Coordinates of N, CA, C and O and ligand atoms in Angstrom, one line a residue:
M577 N 81.0 22.2 109.1 CA 80.4 22.9 110.3 C 81.2 24.2 110.5 O 80.7 25.3 110.6
R578 N 82.5 24.0 110.7 CA 83.3 25.2 111.0 C 83.3 26.2 109.8 O 83.3 27.4 110.0
E579 N 83.3 25.6 108.6 CA 83.3 26.5 107.4 C 82.1 27.4 107.4 O 82.2 28.6 107.0
Q580 N 81.0 26.8 107.8 CA 79.7 27.5 107.8 C 79.8 28.7 108.8 O 79.4 29.8 108.7
A581 N 80.4 28.3 110.0 CA 80.6 29.3 111.1 C 81.5 30.4 110.7 O 81.2 31.6 111.0
V582 N 82.6 30.1 110.0 CA 83.5 31.1 109.4 C 82.7 32.1 108.5 O 82.9 33.3 108.5
G583 N 81.8 31.4 107.7 CA 81.0 32.3 106.8 C 80.1 33.3 107.6 O 80.0 34.4 107.1
L584 N 79.6 32.8 108.7 CA 78.7 33.7 109.5 C 79.6 34.8 110.2 O 79.2 36.0 110.2
V585 N 80.8 34.5 110.6 CA 81.7 35.5 111.1 C 82.0 36.6 110.1 O 81.8 37.8 110.4
N586 N 82.2 36.1 108.9 CA 82.5 37.1 107.8 C 81.3 37.9 107.3 O 81.4 39.0 106.8
K587 N 80.1 37.3 107.5 CA 78.9 37.9 107.2 C 78.5 39.0 108.2 O 78.1 40.1 107.8
Y588 N 78.6 38.7 109.4 CA 78.1 39.6 110.5 C 79.2 40.5 111.1 O 78.9 41.6 111.7
L589 N 80.4 40.1 111.0 CA 81.5 40.9 111.7 C 82.3 41.7 110.6 O 82.8 41.1 109.7
K590 N 82.4 43.0 110.7 CA 83.1 43.8 109.7 C 84.4 44.3 110.2 O 85.3 44.6 109.5
S591 N 84.5 44.4 111.6 CA 85.8 44.9 112.1 C 86.8 43.9 112.1 O 86.6 42.8 112.6
E592 N 88.0 44.2 111.5 CA 89.1 43.3 111.4 C 89.5 42.8 112.8 O 89.7 41.6 113.0
H593 N 89.5 43.7 113.8 CA 90.0 43.2 115.1 C 89.0 42.3 115.7 O 89.4 41.4 116.4
L594 N 87.7 42.5 115.5 CA 86.7 41.5 116.0 C 86.8 40.1 115.4 O 86.6 39.1 116.0
I595 N 87.1 40.1 114.0 CA 87.3 38.8 113.3 C 88.5 38.1 113.9 O 88.4 36.9 114.2
K596 N 89.6 38.8 114.0 CA 90.8 38.2 114.6 C 90.5 37.7 116.0 O 91.0 36.6 116.4
H597 N 89.8 38.6 116.8 CA 89.5 38.2 118.2 C 88.7 36.9 118.2 O 88.9 36.0 119.0
S598 N 87.7 36.8 117.3 CA 86.9 35.6 117.2 C 87.8 34.3 116.9 O 87.6 33.3 117.6
Y599 N 88.8 34.5 116.0 CA 89.6 33.3 115.8 C 90.5 33.0 117.0 O 90.8 31.8 117.3
A600 N 90.9 34.0 117.7 CA 91.8 33.8 118.9 C 91.0 33.1 120.0 O 91.5 32.1 120.5
V601 N 89.8 33.5 120.2 CA 88.9 32.9 121.3 C 88.6 31.4 120.8 O 88.6 30.5 121.6
E602 N 88.3 31.3 119.6 CA 88.1 29.9 119.0 C 89.3 29.0 119.3 O 89.1 27.9 119.9
A603 N 90.5 29.4 119.1 CA 91.7 28.6 119.3 C 91.9 28.3 120.8 O 92.2 27.1 121.1
V604 N 91.7 29.3 121.6 CA 91.8 29.0 123.1 C 90.7 28.1 123.6 O 91.0 27.1 124.4
M605 N 89.5 28.2 123.1 CA 88.4 27.4 123.5 C 88.6 25.9 123.0 O 88.2 24.9 123.7
K606 N 89.1 25.8 121.8 CA 89.4 24.4 121.3 C 90.4 23.8 122.2 O 90.2 22.6 122.5
A607 N 91.5 24.5 122.5 CA 92.5 23.9 123.5 C 91.9 23.5 124.9 O 92.2 22.5 125.4
L608 N 91.1 24.5 125.4 CA 90.5 24.2 126.7 C 89.5 23.0 126.6 O 89.4 22.2 127.5
G609 N 88.7 22.9 125.5 CA 87.8 21.9 125.3 C 88.5 20.5 125.2 O 88.0 19.6 125.8
N610 N 89.6 20.5 124.5 CA 90.4 19.3 124.4 C 90.8 18.8 125.7 O 90.9 17.6 126.0
K611 N 91.1 19.7 126.6 CA 91.5 19.4 127.9 C 90.4 19.0 128.9 O 90.5 18.0 129.6
L612 N 89.3 19.7 128.8 CA 88.3 19.6 129.8 C 87.1 18.7 129.4 O 86.4 18.1 130.2
E613 N 86.7 18.9 128.1 CA 85.6 18.0 127.6 C 85.8 17.7 126.1 O 85.2 18.1 125.2
P614 N 86.8 16.7 125.9 CA 87.3 16.4 124.6 C 86.2 16.0 123.6 O 86.2 16.3 122.4
E615 N 85.1 15.3 124.2 CA 84.1 14.8 123.2 C 83.2 16.0 122.7 O 82.5 15.9 121.8
K616 N 83.4 17.2 123.3 CA 82.6 18.3 122.9 C 83.5 19.4 122.4 O 83.0 20.6 122.2
S617 N 84.7 19.2 122.1 CA 85.6 20.3 121.8 C 85.3 21.0 120.5 O 85.6 22.2 120.4
D618 N 84.6 20.4 119.6 CA 84.1 21.1 118.4 C 83.1 22.2 118.8 O 83.1 23.3 118.2
D619 N 82.2 21.9 119.7 CA 81.2 22.8 120.1 C 81.9 23.9 120.9 O 81.5 25.1 120.8
W620 N 82.9 23.6 121.7 CA 83.7 24.6 122.5 C 84.3 25.6 121.5 O 84.3 26.8 121.6
A621 N 84.9 25.0 120.4 CA 85.5 25.9 119.4 C 84.5 26.8 118.7 O 84.8 28.0 118.5
L622 N 83.4 26.2 118.4 CA 82.4 27.0 117.7 C 81.8 28.1 118.6 O 81.6 29.3 118.1
A623 N 81.6 27.8 119.9 CA 81.2 28.8 120.8 C 82.2 30.0 120.9 O 81.8 31.2 120.8
G624 N 83.4 29.7 120.8 CA 84.5 30.7 120.9 C 84.5 31.5 119.6 O 84.5 32.8 119.6
L625 N 84.3 30.9 118.5 CA 84.3 31.5 117.2 C 83.2 32.5 117.0 O 83.2 33.5 116.4
L626 N 82.0 32.1 117.5 CA 80.8 32.8 117.3 C 80.4 33.8 118.4 O 79.3 34.5 118.3
H627 N 81.1 33.8 119.5 CA 80.6 34.4 120.7 C 80.3 35.9 120.6 O 79.5 36.5 121.3
D628 N 81.0 36.6 119.7 CA 80.8 38.1 119.5 C 80.2 38.4 118.2 O 80.3 39.6 117.7
L629 N 79.4 37.5 117.7 CA 78.8 37.7 116.3 C 78.0 39.0 116.2 O 77.9 39.6 115.1
D630 N 77.4 39.4 117.3 CA 76.5 40.6 117.3 C 77.2 41.9 117.6 O 76.6 42.9 117.6
S631 N 78.5 41.8 117.7 CA 79.2 43.0 118.3 C 79.3 44.2 117.3 O 79.4 45.3 117.8
D632 N 79.2 44.0 116.1 CA 79.2 45.2 115.1 C 77.9 45.7 115.0 O 77.7 46.8 114.4
M633 N 76.8 45.1 115.6 CA 75.4 45.6 115.4 C 75.1 46.3 116.7 O 74.1 47.1 116.7
L634 N 75.8 46.1 117.7 CA 75.4 46.8 119.0 C 76.5 47.8 119.3 O 77.7 47.5 119.2
D635 N 76.0 48.9 119.9 CA 77.0 49.9 120.3 C 77.1 49.8 121.8 O 76.8 50.8 122.5
Y636 N 77.4 48.6 122.4 CA 77.3 48.5 123.8 C 78.4 49.2 124.5 O 78.4 49.3 125.8
K637 N 79.5 49.5 123.8 CA 80.6 50.2 124.5 C 80.2 51.6 124.9 O 80.5 52.1 125.9
N638 N 79.4 52.2 124.0 CA 78.9 53.6 124.3 C 77.5 53.7 124.9 O 77.1 54.6 125.6
N639 N 76.7 52.6 124.7 CA 75.4 52.6 125.2 C 75.2 51.4 126.1 O 74.9 50.3 125.6
P640 N 75.3 51.6 127.4 CA 75.3 50.5 128.3 C 74.0 49.6 128.2 O 74.1 48.4 128.5
E641 N 72.9 50.3 127.8 CA 71.7 49.4 127.7 C 71.9 48.3 126.7 O 71.3 47.2 126.8
E642 N 72.6 48.6 125.6 CA 72.8 47.6 124.5 C 73.6 46.4 125.0 O 73.6 45.4 124.4
S643 N 74.4 46.7 126.1 CA 75.3 45.6 126.5 C 74.5 44.4 127.1 O 74.9 43.2 127.2
K644 N 73.2 44.8 127.5 CA 72.3 43.7 128.0 C 71.8 42.7 126.9 O 71.3 41.7 127.1
L645 N 72.0 43.2 125.6 CA 71.6 42.4 124.5 C 72.8 41.6 123.9 O 72.5 40.7 123.1
H646 N 73.9 42.0 124.3 CA 75.1 41.3 123.7 C 75.1 39.8 124.1 O 75.1 39.5 125.3
G647 N 75.1 39.0 123.1 CA 75.0 37.5 123.4 C 73.6 37.0 123.0 O 73.4 36.1 122.2
I648 N 72.6 37.7 123.6 CA 71.2 37.4 123.3 C 70.9 37.6 121.7 O 70.3 36.7 121.1
K649 N 71.4 38.7 121.2 CA 71.2 39.0 119.8 C 72.0 38.0 118.9 O 71.4 37.6 117.9
T650 N 73.1 37.5 119.4 CA 73.9 36.5 118.6 C 73.1 35.2 118.5 O 73.0 34.7 117.4
I651 N 72.4 34.9 119.5 CA 71.5 33.6 119.5 C 70.4 33.8 118.5 O 70.1 32.9 117.7
E652 N 69.9 35.0 118.5 CA 68.8 35.3 117.5 C 69.3 35.1 116.1 O 68.7 34.5 115.2
L653 N 70.5 35.7 115.8 CA 71.1 35.6 114.5 C 71.4 34.1 114.2 O 71.1 33.6 113.0
L654 N 71.9 33.3 115.1 CA 72.3 32.0 114.8 C 71.0 31.1 114.6 O 71.0 30.2 113.7
K655 N 70.0 31.4 115.4 CA 68.7 30.7 115.1 C 68.1 31.0 113.8 O 67.6 30.1 113.1
N656 N 68.1 32.2 113.4 CA 67.7 32.6 112.1 C 68.4 31.9 111.0 O 67.9 31.6 109.9
E657 N 69.7 31.7 111.2 CA 70.6 31.1 110.2 C 70.4 29.6 110.3 O 71.0 28.8 109.6
G658 N 69.7 29.0 111.3 CA 69.6 27.6 111.5 C 70.9 26.9 111.9 O 71.2 25.8 111.5
F659 N 71.7 27.7 112.6 CA 73.0 27.2 113.0 C 73.2 27.1 114.5 O 72.8 28.0 115.3
G660 N 73.9 26.0 115.0 CA 74.2 25.9 116.4 C 73.3 25.0 117.2 O 72.3 24.4 116.6
N661 N 73.5 24.9 118.5 CA 72.6 24.1 119.3 C 72.6 24.8 120.7 O 73.3 25.8 121.0
D662 N 71.7 24.3 121.6 CA 71.5 24.9 122.9 C 72.7 25.0 123.7 O 73.0 26.0 124.5
Y663 N 73.6 24.0 123.5 CA 74.8 24.0 124.4 C 75.7 25.2 124.0 O 76.3 25.9 124.9
I664 N 75.8 25.4 122.7 CA 76.6 26.5 122.2 C 76.0 27.9 122.6 O 76.6 28.8 123.0
Y665 N 74.6 27.9 122.4 CA 73.9 29.2 122.7 C 74.1 29.6 124.2 O 74.4 30.7 124.5
Q666 N 74.0 28.6 125.0 CA 74.1 28.9 126.5 C 75.5 29.5 126.8 O 75.6 30.5 127.5
A667 N 76.5 28.9 126.2 CA 77.9 29.4 126.5 C 78.1 30.8 125.9 O 78.7 31.6 126.6
I668 N 77.5 31.0 124.8 CA 77.6 32.4 124.1 C 76.9 33.5 125.0 O 77.5 34.5 125.3
K669 N 75.8 33.1 125.5 CA 75.1 34.0 126.4 C 75.9 34.3 127.7 O 76.0 35.4 128.2
A670 N 76.4 33.2 128.2 CA 77.1 33.2 129.5 C 78.4 34.0 129.4 O 79.0 34.4 130.5
H671 N 79.0 34.2 128.3 CA 80.3 35.0 128.3 C 80.1 36.4 128.6 O 81.0 37.1 129.0
N672 N 78.8 36.9 128.6 CA 78.5 38.3 128.9 C 77.7 38.4 130.2 O 76.5 38.2 130.1
E673 N 78.3 38.9 131.2 CA 77.6 39.0 132.5 C 76.4 40.0 132.4 O 75.4 39.7 133.1
D674 N 76.5 41.0 131.5 CA 75.5 42.0 131.6 C 74.1 41.6 131.1 O 73.2 42.3 131.3
N675 N 74.0 40.4 130.4 CA 72.7 40.0 129.9 C 72.0 39.2 130.9 O 70.9 38.6 130.7
G676 N 72.6 39.0 132.1 CA 72.0 38.3 133.2 C 72.0 36.8 133.2 O 71.4 36.2 134.0
T677 N 72.8 36.3 132.3 CA 73.0 34.8 132.2 C 73.9 34.3 133.2 O 75.1 34.9 133.4
K678 N 73.6 33.3 134.0 CA 74.5 32.7 135.0 C 75.5 31.7 134.3 O 75.1 31.0 133.4
R679 N 76.7 31.7 134.8 CA 77.7 30.7 134.3 C 77.5 29.5 135.1 O 77.7 29.5 136.4
I680 N 77.0 28.4 134.5 CA 76.7 27.2 135.2 C 77.6 26.1 134.8 O 78.4 25.5 135.6
S681 N 77.7 25.8 133.5 CA 78.5 24.6 133.1 C 79.9 25.0 132.9 O 80.3 26.1 132.9
T682 N 80.7 23.9 132.7 CA 82.2 24.1 132.5 C 82.5 25.0 131.3 O 83.3 25.9 131.4
I683 N 81.8 24.8 130.2 CA 82.0 25.6 129.0 C 81.7 27.1 129.3 O 82.4 28.0 128.8
D684 N 80.7 27.4 130.1 CA 80.3 28.8 130.4 C 81.5 29.5 131.1 O 81.8 30.7 130.9
K685 N 82.0 28.7 132.1 CA 83.1 29.3 132.9 C 84.4 29.5 132.0 O 85.1 30.4 132.2
A686 N 84.6 28.6 131.1 CA 85.8 28.6 130.3 C 85.7 29.8 129.4 O 86.7 30.5 129.2
I687 N 84.6 30.0 128.7 CA 84.6 31.1 127.7 C 84.6 32.5 128.4 O 85.2 33.4 127.8
Y688 N 84.2 32.6 129.6 CA 84.2 33.8 130.4 C 85.7 34.2 130.6 O 86.1 35.3 130.6
A689 N 86.6 33.2 130.8 CA 88.0 33.5 131.0 C 88.8 33.6 129.7 O 89.7 34.4 129.6
A690 N 88.4 32.8 128.7 CA 89.1 32.7 127.4 C 88.9 34.1 126.7 O 89.8 34.5 126.0
D691 N 87.8 34.7 126.8 CA 87.5 35.9 126.0 C 88.6 37.0 126.4 O 89.2 37.5 125.5
P692 N 88.7 37.4 127.6 CA 89.7 38.5 127.9 C 91.2 38.1 127.7 O 92.0 39.0 127.4
I693 N 91.5 36.8 127.9 CA 92.9 36.6 127.8 C 93.5 36.7 126.4 O 94.7 37.0 126.2
T694 N 92.7 36.6 125.4 CA 93.2 36.8 124.0 C 93.6 38.2 123.8 O 94.7 38.4 123.2
G695 N 92.8 39.2 124.2 CA 93.1 40.6 124.1 C 94.4 40.9 124.9 O 95.3 41.7 124.5
F696 N 94.5 40.3 126.1 CA 95.6 40.5 127.0 C 96.9 40.1 126.4 O 97.9 40.7 126.4
I697 N 96.9 38.9 125.8 CA 98.1 38.3 125.2 C 98.5 39.1 124.0 O 99.6 39.4 123.7
T698 N 97.5 39.5 123.2 CA 97.7 40.4 122.1 C 98.4 41.7 122.5 O 99.4 42.1 121.9
A699 N 97.9 42.3 123.5 CA 98.5 43.6 124.1 C 100.0 43.3 124.5 O 100.8 44.2 124.3
I700 N 100.2 42.2 125.1 CA 101.6 41.9 125.5 C 102.5 41.7 124.3 O 103.6 42.3 124.3
A701 N 102.0 41.0 123.3 CA 102.8 40.8 122.1 C 103.2 42.1 121.4 O 104.3 42.3 120.9
L702 N 102.3 43.1 121.5 CA 102.5 44.4 120.8 C 103.5 45.2 121.4 O 104.0 46.2 120.9
V703 N 103.9 44.9 122.7 CA 104.9 45.6 123.4 C 106.4 45.3 122.8 O 107.2 46.1 122.8
Y704 N 106.5 44.1 122.3 CA 107.8 43.7 121.8 C 108.1 44.4 120.5 O 107.2 44.6 119.7
P705 N 109.4 44.6 120.2 CA 109.8 45.3 118.9 C 109.2 44.5 117.7 O 108.8 45.2 116.7
D706 N 109.2 43.2 117.7 CA 108.7 42.5 116.5 C 107.2 42.3 116.5 O 106.6 41.8 115.5
K707 N 106.6 42.6 117.6 CA 105.1 42.5 117.8 C 104.6 41.1 117.5 O 103.6 40.9 116.9
K708 N 105.4 40.1 117.9 CA 105.1 38.7 117.5 C 104.7 37.9 118.8 O 105.3 38.0 119.9
L709 N 103.8 37.0 118.6 CA 103.4 36.1 119.7 C 104.6 35.2 120.1 O 104.6 34.8 121.3
S710 N 105.5 35.0 119.1 CA 106.6 34.1 119.5 C 107.5 34.7 120.5 O 108.3 34.0 121.1
S711 N 107.4 36.0 120.7 CA 108.3 36.7 121.6 C 107.7 36.6 123.1 O 108.4 36.9 124.1
V712 N 106.4 36.3 123.2 CA 105.7 36.3 124.5 C 106.1 35.1 125.2 O 106.1 34.0 124.7
K713 N 106.4 35.3 126.6 CA 106.6 34.1 127.4 C 105.5 34.0 128.5 O 104.9 35.1 128.8
V714 N 105.3 32.8 129.0 CA 104.3 32.7 130.0 C 104.5 33.6 131.2 O 103.7 34.3 131.8
K715 N 105.8 33.8 131.5 CA 106.2 34.7 132.6 C 105.8 36.1 132.3 O 105.4 36.8 133.3
S716 N 105.9 36.6 131.1 CA 105.5 37.9 130.8 C 103.9 38.1 131.1 O 103.5 39.2 131.5
I717 N 103.2 37.0 130.8 CA 101.7 37.1 131.0 C 101.4 37.2 132.5 O 100.7 38.0 133.0
T718 N 102.1 36.3 133.3 CA 101.8 36.3 134.8 C 102.3 37.6 135.4 O 101.6 38.1 136.3
K719 N 103.3 38.2 134.9 CA 103.8 39.5 135.4 C 102.9 40.6 135.1 O 102.6 41.4 136.0
R720 N 102.5 40.6 133.9 CA 101.5 41.7 133.4 C 100.2 41.7 134.2 O 99.5 42.7 134.3
M721 N 99.8 40.4 134.6 CA 98.5 40.4 135.4 C 98.6 41.2 136.6 O 97.6 41.8 137.0
K722 N 99.7 41.5 137.2 CA 99.9 42.3 138.4 C 100.0 43.7 138.1 O 99.8 44.6 139.0
E723 N 100.3 44.1 136.9 CA 100.4 45.5 136.5 C 99.0 46.0 136.0 O 98.7 45.9 134.8
L724 N 98.3 46.5 137.0 CA 96.8 46.7 136.7 C 96.6 47.9 135.7 O 95.6 48.0 135.0
K725 N 97.7 48.8 135.5 CA 97.5 49.8 134.5 C 97.8 49.3 133.1 O 97.4 50.0 132.1
F726 N 98.4 48.2 133.0 CA 98.7 47.6 131.6 C 97.4 46.9 131.1 O 96.8 46.1 131.8
A727 N 97.0 47.3 129.9 CA 95.8 46.7 129.3 C 94.7 46.7 130.4 O 94.1 45.6 130.7
A728 N 94.4 47.8 130.9 CA 93.5 47.9 132.0 C 92.1 47.4 131.7 O 91.4 46.9 132.7
G729 N 91.7 47.4 130.4 CA 90.4 46.8 130.1 C 90.3 45.3 130.2 O 89.2 44.8 130.2
A730 N 91.4 44.6 130.3 CA 91.4 43.2 130.4 C 91.0 42.8 131.8 O 91.8 43.1 132.7
N731 N 89.9 42.1 132.0 CA 89.4 41.8 133.3 C 90.2 40.7 134.0 O 90.1 39.5 133.6
R732 N 91.0 41.1 134.9 CA 91.9 40.1 135.6 C 91.1 39.0 136.3 O 91.4 37.9 136.3
D733 N 90.0 39.5 137.0 CA 89.2 38.5 137.7 C 88.6 37.4 136.8 O 88.6 36.2 137.1
A734 N 88.2 37.9 135.6 CA 87.6 37.0 134.7 C 88.6 35.9 134.2 O 88.4 34.7 134.1
M735 N 89.9 36.5 133.9 CA 90.9 35.6 133.4 C 91.3 34.6 134.6 O 91.5 33.4 134.3
R736 N 91.4 35.1 135.7 CA 91.8 34.3 136.9 C 90.7 33.2 137.3 O 91.0 32.2 137.9
S737 N 89.5 33.5 136.8 CA 88.4 32.6 137.3 C 88.5 31.2 136.6 O 87.8 30.3 136.9
I738 N 89.5 31.1 135.7 CA 89.7 29.7 135.1 C 90.1 28.8 136.3 O 89.9 27.5 136.1
E739 N 90.6 29.3 137.3 CA 91.1 28.4 138.5 C 89.9 27.7 139.1 O 90.1 26.6 139.7
E740 N 88.7 28.2 138.9 CA 87.5 27.5 139.3 C 87.3 26.2 138.7 O 86.6 25.3 139.1
L741 N 87.9 26.1 137.5 CA 87.9 24.8 136.7 C 89.1 23.9 137.1 O 89.3 22.9 136.4
G742 N 89.8 24.3 138.0 CA 91.0 23.5 138.5 C 92.2 23.6 137.6 O 93.1 22.8 137.7
I743 N 92.2 24.7 136.8 CA 93.4 25.0 136.0 C 94.2 26.1 136.6 O 93.6 27.3 136.6
P744 N 95.4 26.0 137.1 CA 96.2 27.1 137.6 C 96.3 28.1 136.5 O 96.5 27.8 135.3
F745 N 96.4 29.5 136.9 CA 96.4 30.5 135.9 C 97.6 30.4 135.0 O 97.5 30.5 133.7
A746 N 98.8 30.0 135.5 CA 100.0 29.9 134.6 C 99.8 28.9 133.5 O 100.2 29.1 132.4
E747 N 99.1 27.8 133.9 CA 98.8 26.7 132.9 C 97.8 27.3 131.8 O 98.0 27.0 130.6
F748 N 96.9 28.0 132.3 CA 95.9 28.6 131.4 C 96.6 29.6 130.4 O 96.4 29.6 129.2
A749 N 97.6 30.4 131.0 CA 98.3 31.3 130.2 C 99.1 30.6 129.1 O 99.1 31.0 127.9
Q750 N 99.7 29.5 129.5 CA 100.5 28.7 128.5 C 99.6 28.1 127.4 O 100.0 28.2 126.2
L751 N 98.6 27.5 127.9 CA 97.6 26.9 126.9 C 97.1 28.0 125.9 O 97.0 27.7 124.7
S752 N 96.8 29.1 126.4 CA 96.2 30.2 125.6 C 97.2 30.7 124.6 O 97.0 31.0 123.4
L753 N 98.4 30.9 125.2 CA 99.6 31.5 124.3 C 99.9 30.5 123.2 O 99.9 30.9 122.0
E754 N 100.0 29.2 123.5 CA 100.3 28.2 122.5 C 99.1 28.2 121.5 O 99.4 28.0 120.2
A755 N 97.9 28.2 121.9 CA 96.8 28.2 121.0 C 96.9 29.3 120.0 O 96.6 29.2 118.8
M756 N 97.2 30.5 120.5 CA 97.2 31.7 119.7 C 98.5 31.7 118.8 O 98.4 32.1 117.6
Q757 N 99.5 31.1 119.3 CA 100.8 31.0 118.4 C 100.5 30.1 117.3 O 101.0 30.2 116.2
G758 N 99.6 29.1 117.5 CA 99.3 28.1 116.4 C 98.5 28.8 115.2 O 98.5 28.2 114.2
I759 N 98.0 30.0 115.5 CA 97.3 30.6 114.4 C 97.9 32.0 114.2 O 97.1 33.0 113.8
S760 N 99.1 32.2 114.5 CA 99.7 33.5 114.4 C 99.6 34.2 113.0 O 99.4 35.4 113.0
D761 N 99.6 33.4 112.0 CA 99.5 34.0 110.7 C 98.1 34.7 110.5 O 98.0 35.8 110.0
E762 N 97.1 33.9 110.9 CA 95.7 34.5 110.8 C 95.5 35.7 111.7 O 94.8 36.7 111.3
L763 N 96.2 35.7 112.8 CA 96.1 36.8 113.7 C 97.0 38.0 113.4 O 96.9 39.1 113.9
G764 N 98.0 37.8 112.5 CA 98.9 38.8 112.0 C 99.9 39.2 113.1 O 100.3 40.4 113.2
L765 N 100.2 38.2 114.0 CA 101.0 38.5 115.2 C 102.2 37.5 115.3 O 102.0 36.4 115.0
Ligands
FE2_2050 FE1 84.9 38.6 122.9

C-alpha cells in the first residue's frame, strides 16, 4: 500500500522540496496516529504522504482562486488511480482551510497541525552550521514559535491547534522532531 502511494508521489510531484515535505508529514502523521488512533495509523501515514499530491498542478501560491481546489484535486487524482478511502480523502481535504472543508475528526485536526510544523522544523535545522535535524532541540522549536518574523509563513495557530487534541505543544514538537529525525537521510537534513 505504501509502495503504491510512494509511486503516486513520484508520479505527480516534481518538486524535490514537495516530495521531501510529503515524507516529513507522513512521518509526523504516523507518529501522531500511533499515539491517537493506533488501529488507523497506516491511514494517518498515507494521508500525510499524499496530502499535497496536487501541489505541482495548481499555482495556488500566485493564484488565490486555485487554492480553493487544493486537496479537492488530490482526491480526484486518487479516485482516478483507484487509491485510498473516504477516511483518507476527508483528512486530505481538511488540511486546507481554503477549500471550505471543516475539520471534524481527530485526523483532520492532526494533519492541519502536522503540515506546517515540518517546514518550521526544517527552517530551524537550516539555521545550524551543520544544517542537521540532530542539532535541533525541542527548546529551539518552542522558542522560535514566539519569534514571529522567523519562518513567518509557518502558521503558528495551526501548529498550536494540536492542543485541541489534548497534546501540549512541546510534546507535539518533540514527537514531530523525533519523527523527522527518523528519516533524516531521506530529508537530507
Ligand atoms: Fe503540505
